[in-house]
PDB file of C-alpha atoms and ligand atoms in Angstrom:
ATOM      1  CA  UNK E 838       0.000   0.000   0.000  1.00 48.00           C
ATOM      2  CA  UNK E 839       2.905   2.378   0.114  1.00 52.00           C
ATOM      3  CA  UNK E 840       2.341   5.197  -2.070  1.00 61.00           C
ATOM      4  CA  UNK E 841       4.880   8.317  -2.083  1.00 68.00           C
ATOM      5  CA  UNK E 842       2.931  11.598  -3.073  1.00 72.00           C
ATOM      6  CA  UNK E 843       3.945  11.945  -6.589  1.00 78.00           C
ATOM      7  CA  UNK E 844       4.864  16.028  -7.887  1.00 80.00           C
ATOM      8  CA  UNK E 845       1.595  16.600  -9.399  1.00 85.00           C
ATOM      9  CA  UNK E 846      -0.249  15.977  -6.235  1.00 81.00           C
ATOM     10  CA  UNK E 847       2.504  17.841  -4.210  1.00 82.00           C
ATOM     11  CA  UNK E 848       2.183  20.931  -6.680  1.00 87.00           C
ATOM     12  CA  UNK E 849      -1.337  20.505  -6.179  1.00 86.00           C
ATOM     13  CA  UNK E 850      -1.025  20.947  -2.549  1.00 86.00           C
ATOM     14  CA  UNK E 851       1.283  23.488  -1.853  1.00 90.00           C
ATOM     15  CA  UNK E 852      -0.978  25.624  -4.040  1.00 93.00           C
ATOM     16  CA  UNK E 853      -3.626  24.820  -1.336  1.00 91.00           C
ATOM     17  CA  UNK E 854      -1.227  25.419   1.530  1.00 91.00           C
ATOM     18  CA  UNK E 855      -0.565  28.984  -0.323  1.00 95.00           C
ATOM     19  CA  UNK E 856      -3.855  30.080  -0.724  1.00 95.00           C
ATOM     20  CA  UNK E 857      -4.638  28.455   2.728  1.00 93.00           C
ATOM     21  CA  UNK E 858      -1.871  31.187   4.063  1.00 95.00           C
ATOM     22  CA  UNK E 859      -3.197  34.024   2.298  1.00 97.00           C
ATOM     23  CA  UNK E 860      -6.723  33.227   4.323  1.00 96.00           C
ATOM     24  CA  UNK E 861      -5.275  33.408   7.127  1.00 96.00           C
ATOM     25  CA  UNK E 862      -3.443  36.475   6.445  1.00 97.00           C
ATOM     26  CA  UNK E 863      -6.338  38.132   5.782  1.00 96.00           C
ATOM     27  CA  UNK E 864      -8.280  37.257   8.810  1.00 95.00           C
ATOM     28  CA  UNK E 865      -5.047  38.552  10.481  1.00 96.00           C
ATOM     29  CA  UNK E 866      -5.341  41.765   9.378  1.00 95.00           C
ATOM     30  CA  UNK E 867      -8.847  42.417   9.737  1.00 93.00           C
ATOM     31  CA  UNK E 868      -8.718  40.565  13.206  1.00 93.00           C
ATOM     32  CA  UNK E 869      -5.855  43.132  14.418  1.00 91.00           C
ATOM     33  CA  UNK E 870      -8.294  46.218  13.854  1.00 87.00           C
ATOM     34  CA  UNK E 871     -10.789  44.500  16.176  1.00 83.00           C
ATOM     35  CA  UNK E 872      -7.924  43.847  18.774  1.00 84.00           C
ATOM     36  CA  UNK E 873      -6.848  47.548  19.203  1.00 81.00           C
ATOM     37  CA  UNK E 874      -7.193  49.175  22.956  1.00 77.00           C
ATOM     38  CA  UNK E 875     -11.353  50.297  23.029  1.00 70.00           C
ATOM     39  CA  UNK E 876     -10.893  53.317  24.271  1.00 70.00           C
ATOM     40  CA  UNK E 877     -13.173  55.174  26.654  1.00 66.00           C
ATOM     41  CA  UNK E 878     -15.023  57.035  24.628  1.00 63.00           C
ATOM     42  CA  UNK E 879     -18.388  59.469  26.168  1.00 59.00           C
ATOM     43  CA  UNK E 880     -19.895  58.982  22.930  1.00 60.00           C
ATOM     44  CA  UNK E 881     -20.377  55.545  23.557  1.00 61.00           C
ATOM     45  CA  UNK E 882     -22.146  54.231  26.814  1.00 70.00           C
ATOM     46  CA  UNK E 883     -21.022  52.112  29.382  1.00 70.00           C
ATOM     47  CA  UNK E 884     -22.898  49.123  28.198  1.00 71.00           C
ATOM     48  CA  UNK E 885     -21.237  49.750  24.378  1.00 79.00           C
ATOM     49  CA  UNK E 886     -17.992  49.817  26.092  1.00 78.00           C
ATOM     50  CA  UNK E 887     -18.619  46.195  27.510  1.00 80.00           C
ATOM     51  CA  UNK E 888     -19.577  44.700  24.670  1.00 84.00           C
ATOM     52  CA  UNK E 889     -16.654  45.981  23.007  1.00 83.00           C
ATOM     53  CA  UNK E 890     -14.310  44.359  25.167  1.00 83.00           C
ATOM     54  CA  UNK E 891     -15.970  41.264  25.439  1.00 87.00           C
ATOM     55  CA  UNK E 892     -15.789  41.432  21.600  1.00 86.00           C
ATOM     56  CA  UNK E 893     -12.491  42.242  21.826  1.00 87.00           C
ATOM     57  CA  UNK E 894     -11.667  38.996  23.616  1.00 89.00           C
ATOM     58  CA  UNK E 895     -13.663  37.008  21.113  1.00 91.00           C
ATOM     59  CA  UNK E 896     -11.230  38.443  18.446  1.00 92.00           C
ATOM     60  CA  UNK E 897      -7.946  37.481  20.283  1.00 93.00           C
ATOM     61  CA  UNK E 898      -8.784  34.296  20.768  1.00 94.00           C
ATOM     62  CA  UNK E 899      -9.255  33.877  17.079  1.00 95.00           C
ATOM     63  CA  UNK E 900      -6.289  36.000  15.979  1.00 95.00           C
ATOM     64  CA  UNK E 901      -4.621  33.563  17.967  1.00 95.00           C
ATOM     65  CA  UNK E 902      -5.592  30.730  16.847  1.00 94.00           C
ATOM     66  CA  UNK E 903      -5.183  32.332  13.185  1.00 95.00           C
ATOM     67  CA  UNK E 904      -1.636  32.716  13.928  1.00 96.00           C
ATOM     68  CA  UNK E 905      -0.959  29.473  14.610  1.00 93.00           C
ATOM     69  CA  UNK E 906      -2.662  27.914  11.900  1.00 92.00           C
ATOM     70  CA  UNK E 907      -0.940  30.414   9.415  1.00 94.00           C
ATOM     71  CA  UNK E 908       3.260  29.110  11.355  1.00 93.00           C
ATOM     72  CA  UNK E 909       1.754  25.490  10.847  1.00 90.00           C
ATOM     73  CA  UNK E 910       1.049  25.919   7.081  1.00 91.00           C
ATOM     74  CA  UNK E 911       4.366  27.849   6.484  1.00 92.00           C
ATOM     75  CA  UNK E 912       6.090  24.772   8.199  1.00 88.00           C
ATOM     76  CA  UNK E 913       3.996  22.538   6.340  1.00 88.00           C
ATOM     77  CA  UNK E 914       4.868  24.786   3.270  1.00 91.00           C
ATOM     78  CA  UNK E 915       8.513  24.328   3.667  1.00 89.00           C
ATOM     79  CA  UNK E 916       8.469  20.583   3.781  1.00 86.00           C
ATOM     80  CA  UNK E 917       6.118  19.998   0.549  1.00 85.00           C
ATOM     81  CA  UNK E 918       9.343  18.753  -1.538  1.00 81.00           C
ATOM     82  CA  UNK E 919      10.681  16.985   1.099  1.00 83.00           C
ATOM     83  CA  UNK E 920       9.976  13.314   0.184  1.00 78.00           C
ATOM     84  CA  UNK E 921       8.238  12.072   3.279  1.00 82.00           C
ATOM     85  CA  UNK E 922       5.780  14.620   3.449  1.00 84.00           C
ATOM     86  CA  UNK E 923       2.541  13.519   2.807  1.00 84.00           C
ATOM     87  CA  UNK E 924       3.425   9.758   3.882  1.00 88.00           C
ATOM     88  CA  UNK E 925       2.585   8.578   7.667  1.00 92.00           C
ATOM     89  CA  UNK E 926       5.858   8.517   9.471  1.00 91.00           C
ATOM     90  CA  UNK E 927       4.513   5.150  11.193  1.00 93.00           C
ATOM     91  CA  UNK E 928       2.374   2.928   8.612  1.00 94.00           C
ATOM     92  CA  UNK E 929       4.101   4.516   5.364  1.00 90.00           C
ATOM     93  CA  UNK E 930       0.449   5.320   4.232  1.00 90.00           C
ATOM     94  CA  UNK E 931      -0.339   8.328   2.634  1.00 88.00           C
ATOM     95  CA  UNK E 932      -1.821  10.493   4.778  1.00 89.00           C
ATOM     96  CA  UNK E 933      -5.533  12.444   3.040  1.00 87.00           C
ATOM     97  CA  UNK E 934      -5.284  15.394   1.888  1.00 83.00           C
ATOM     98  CA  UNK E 935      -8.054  17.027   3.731  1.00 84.00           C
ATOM     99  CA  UNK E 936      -5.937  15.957   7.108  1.00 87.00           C
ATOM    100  CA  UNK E 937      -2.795  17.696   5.917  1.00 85.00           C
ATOM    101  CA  UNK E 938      -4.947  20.747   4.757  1.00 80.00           C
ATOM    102  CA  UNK E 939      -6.617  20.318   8.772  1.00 81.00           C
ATOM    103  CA  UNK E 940      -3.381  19.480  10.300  1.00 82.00           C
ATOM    104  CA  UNK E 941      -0.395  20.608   8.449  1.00 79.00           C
ATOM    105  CA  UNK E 942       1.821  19.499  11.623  1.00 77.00           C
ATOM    106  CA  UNK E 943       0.572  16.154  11.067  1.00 82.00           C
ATOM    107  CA  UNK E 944       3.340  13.500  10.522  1.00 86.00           C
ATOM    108  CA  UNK E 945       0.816  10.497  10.955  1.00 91.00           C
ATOM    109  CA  UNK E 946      -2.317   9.381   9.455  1.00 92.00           C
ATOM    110  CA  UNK E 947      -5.497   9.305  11.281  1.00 90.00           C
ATOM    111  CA  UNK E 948      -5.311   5.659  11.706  1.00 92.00           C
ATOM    112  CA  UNK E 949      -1.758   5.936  13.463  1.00 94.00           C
ATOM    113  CA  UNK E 950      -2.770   9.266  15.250  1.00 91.00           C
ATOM    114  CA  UNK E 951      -5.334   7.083  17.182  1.00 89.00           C
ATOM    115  CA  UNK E 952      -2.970   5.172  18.471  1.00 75.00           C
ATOM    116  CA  UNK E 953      -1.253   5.867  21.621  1.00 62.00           C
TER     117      UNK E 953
HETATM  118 ZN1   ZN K 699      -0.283   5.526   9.621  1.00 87.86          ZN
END
């Protein structure tokens, strides 16, 4: 069953992993405008001012969850050509796709991930 990812289906890929990094980049940005300081403001009231920090919190969490997804792709980016990638570091299956896309730091399939 061992099956290396041949170059078409690696080109394929990193042009997923690229456009997967330019998503994130962009909910980067617009994330960071939500993320600046509220600042106390009269023309807003008190209640405003709450939601806006709650929201505020909402919007960290996600830019930094953002910014780790977008250092796993660019890792996963940088080991496309390498040989092994794509292939489960345990069973020598290839791993899907979709889990690589999910998972970039994945190095196992979801068979051998289960496994403890
Ligand atoms: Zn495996």
């Amino acid at each position: 069953m061992f099956r290396k990812m041949n170059s078409g289906e690696q080109e394929e890929l990193k042009k997923q992993i690229l456009y997967e990094i330019e998503v994130q980049k962009h909910q980067i940005e617009s994330l960071q405008k939500s993320v600046e300081p509220v600042v106390p403001d009269n023309a807003i009231g008190r209640l405003t001012r709450m939601e806006a920090i709650g929201s505020k919190a909402i919007s960290e969490t996600a830019l930094n969850s953002a910014r780790t997804k977008l250092a796993k792709l660019e890792v996963a980016l940088g080991k496309v050509g390498d040989p092994e990638f794509g292939t489960c570091r345990r069973c020598s299956n290839p791993i899907p796709k979709d889990r690589i896309m999910l998972m970039p730091e994945s190095v196992v399939c979801v068979a051998c991930a289960g496994i403890k």
